[in-house]
Amino acid sequence: MLPLPPGEMAGAGQRKGKKDDNGIGTAIDFVLSNARLVLGVGGAAMLGIATLAVKRMYDRAISAPSSPTRLSQSGKRSWEEPNWLGSSSRLLTQDMKTNLSRSLQTLPTDPSATDTDFFRPTKPKPSAKRSQVELKKSRLRLSLQEKLFAYYRRKVAIPVDEQVRAKQAAVDICAELRSFLRAKLPDMPLRDMYLSGSLYDDLQVVTADHIQLIVPLMLEQNLWSCIPGEDTIMNIPGFYLVRRENPEYFPRGSSYWDRCVVGGYLSPKAVADTFEKVVAGSINWPAIGTLLDYVIRPAAPPADLTLEVQYDPERHLFIDFLPSLTLGDIILVAKPHRLAQNDNLWRLSLRPAETARLRALDQCDSGCRCLCLKIFKAVCKSNPALGHLTASQLTNVILHLSQEESDWSQDMLADRFLQALKGLIRYLEAGVLPSALNPKVNLFSELTPEEVDELGYTLYSSLSEPEVLLQT
């Protein structure tokens, strides 16, 4: 191969250098053009300074003559500065400083902001978004608030005259039963009977249709003792066994209630059966009803110890006879456990104390706790799928919420209603609702898993639109 002429060799070298220069230059230009997107304005400025310095060194290297470097009289390098740098390195440095200063002035002050937002459509500020969301929530809350009050007036509240008539009917029946027991069973040790229940606490809803007649037993303190359910093989807090004590010193028959002892324990079922014979079999209720201008008859099974009283053509009242006993500071009632194998257990009476606490809290701050409870009770009474929820369970949900929230003014009814609804769903998910007065007691212990699932599903389905609960 023949050697190229010197001129052609120089041209080839220049073309090769230019090709290489264009390759590295293109890469640098690409990096610089995209740096702002990745690093932001300030980062791009710093990268540009560093890149220009590197490129300047690179161009000096490829533009140097083959001969050794010679210094001019001024002491500077003799080869020419690359054309792309301009006529003066001092002017270039000044331009760099100006660009950098402008870049720093445009840097975002929020550290969480990135410069890529510059290329995106303008979005509302987070504070504006929050304001819109809060405004929407406020409107929904006000709408629900209005619907709750309307539901209370339309469905929940019982007319005063209806309450008065129902209470009077209950008082009349109580007086007749008291007179009959004193006359026919004078040896039965009983304390004074009294009426109780939500009708007397102004917590009954929809219609005045039920009340309780408490029949307190009188027990000898030295012959009976209470055993907590959690200390028995059944392990059921909230229930008690009533044991007969000192049989060696006070043999069977020493107490009137020995006739109701089963296996050494006072049986609530045996006590209830004793009263049922009196209430349903010994009293001539049709004659008493004629005297009082009522229609009175024992309620149909499975209701035990219950009288149905028709005191108006369209109004009926159910009176539940509920034997109770007091040992020390423990009050028990003969309301059996739902499971038949636990029918020897007496139920701990927490309702009077729960109601008293709820009403006391409302009296202190003119709150809406009782109002919220009555709305929930009406919803459950009107919706068969929620029929397994009791007044005690709903009361305790609100008592628990009262420990978390202090503002129960009337204006907060919608918020508290929603919070109570969500709290009830959480308790159902856990399968545990502890009593606010006795945390050992699980108020869901008598519900079956299927009932818990149905209740939870019904309530959870209403979360997105709570107004559905008010349409029943």
C-alpha angles and dihedrals in degrees: 000000000000118000117249121246115265092250093053091046090054091048091051091050091050092049091049092049091048091050091051091046092051091050096052091038092054091050092049092047090051092050092048094047092053099037094086091058092052105032105024128236097301094044092049092052093053092046090050093054092049093046094049090052092051092046091049091055090046094052092048089054096050093041096052117114121245091245122083117279114272124201121223124226091270090057095247125125111278100225120092124261113249113268094233090065093062130235098300133035088205091059090048092053091051091051090050091052091049092050092046091050091051091047093052091050091056096048113121114253093212108085090208093058122094128202092237087079087072089075096046127086114270112269129201115264116261090244090055090050091050090049092053092048092048091048091052092048090049092053092048091048092051090048091051090045091056092047092050093053091045090050090050093053094043103039115006108047118082118215113254094235091055091052092049093050093048093049091049091051090051092049091051093051092047092052092050093049092047091052092048095050093048091050100042103029106029093155094058104107105228135152121222113298118232139184121249141163141088093307090065093043093051089242100111116114142202095005138004096246110133142040138164128239107204114212108192117206120217110227131184106247094215094052101050138050137179124238116195114238092235089061093057131077088258092061097205115151114209094043132083141200115223107214127200108235135202098015089162092061099029107035125205110294095039088107127047089227094057086095088069096051116119119185093345095309132097105251117218089202092055090049091049091049090054092055092042090060089053098042099040103027110030106039122076097223097173090059092047090047091054089051092050096038092244134117106235128182138148111268119254118261140301085043108091124201092003129134123201113214123189105198097163130028091255101027130081130183125199116207116199117203107216119186113209139178137198125213113176107316094335118104117196131184131202094242104131128226113259091241112079094218090064097053091119092068126099117217121239109240108230100148099090092051093044092051092046092052093048093050092045091054091051092048091053096056104013086247134176099234095113090044091052091048093051092051091051091048091052091049091052093044092052096043115067091201089063096043094110093066111098131210090246092056093049091046091054093049089058093044090054091048090050088062090057101039125048101183109080099154118146090257090063096056095108093048093048092045091055092045091051090049092052091044091052090052091051091051091050091049089053092042089225131101109175117209112253089222099040112023092192089069116087107205091198094057093105096051119099119230089250092054091048091051093049093048093047093048094049094049095041090052089058096053095090091049112019091176088077089074090059095055096072 
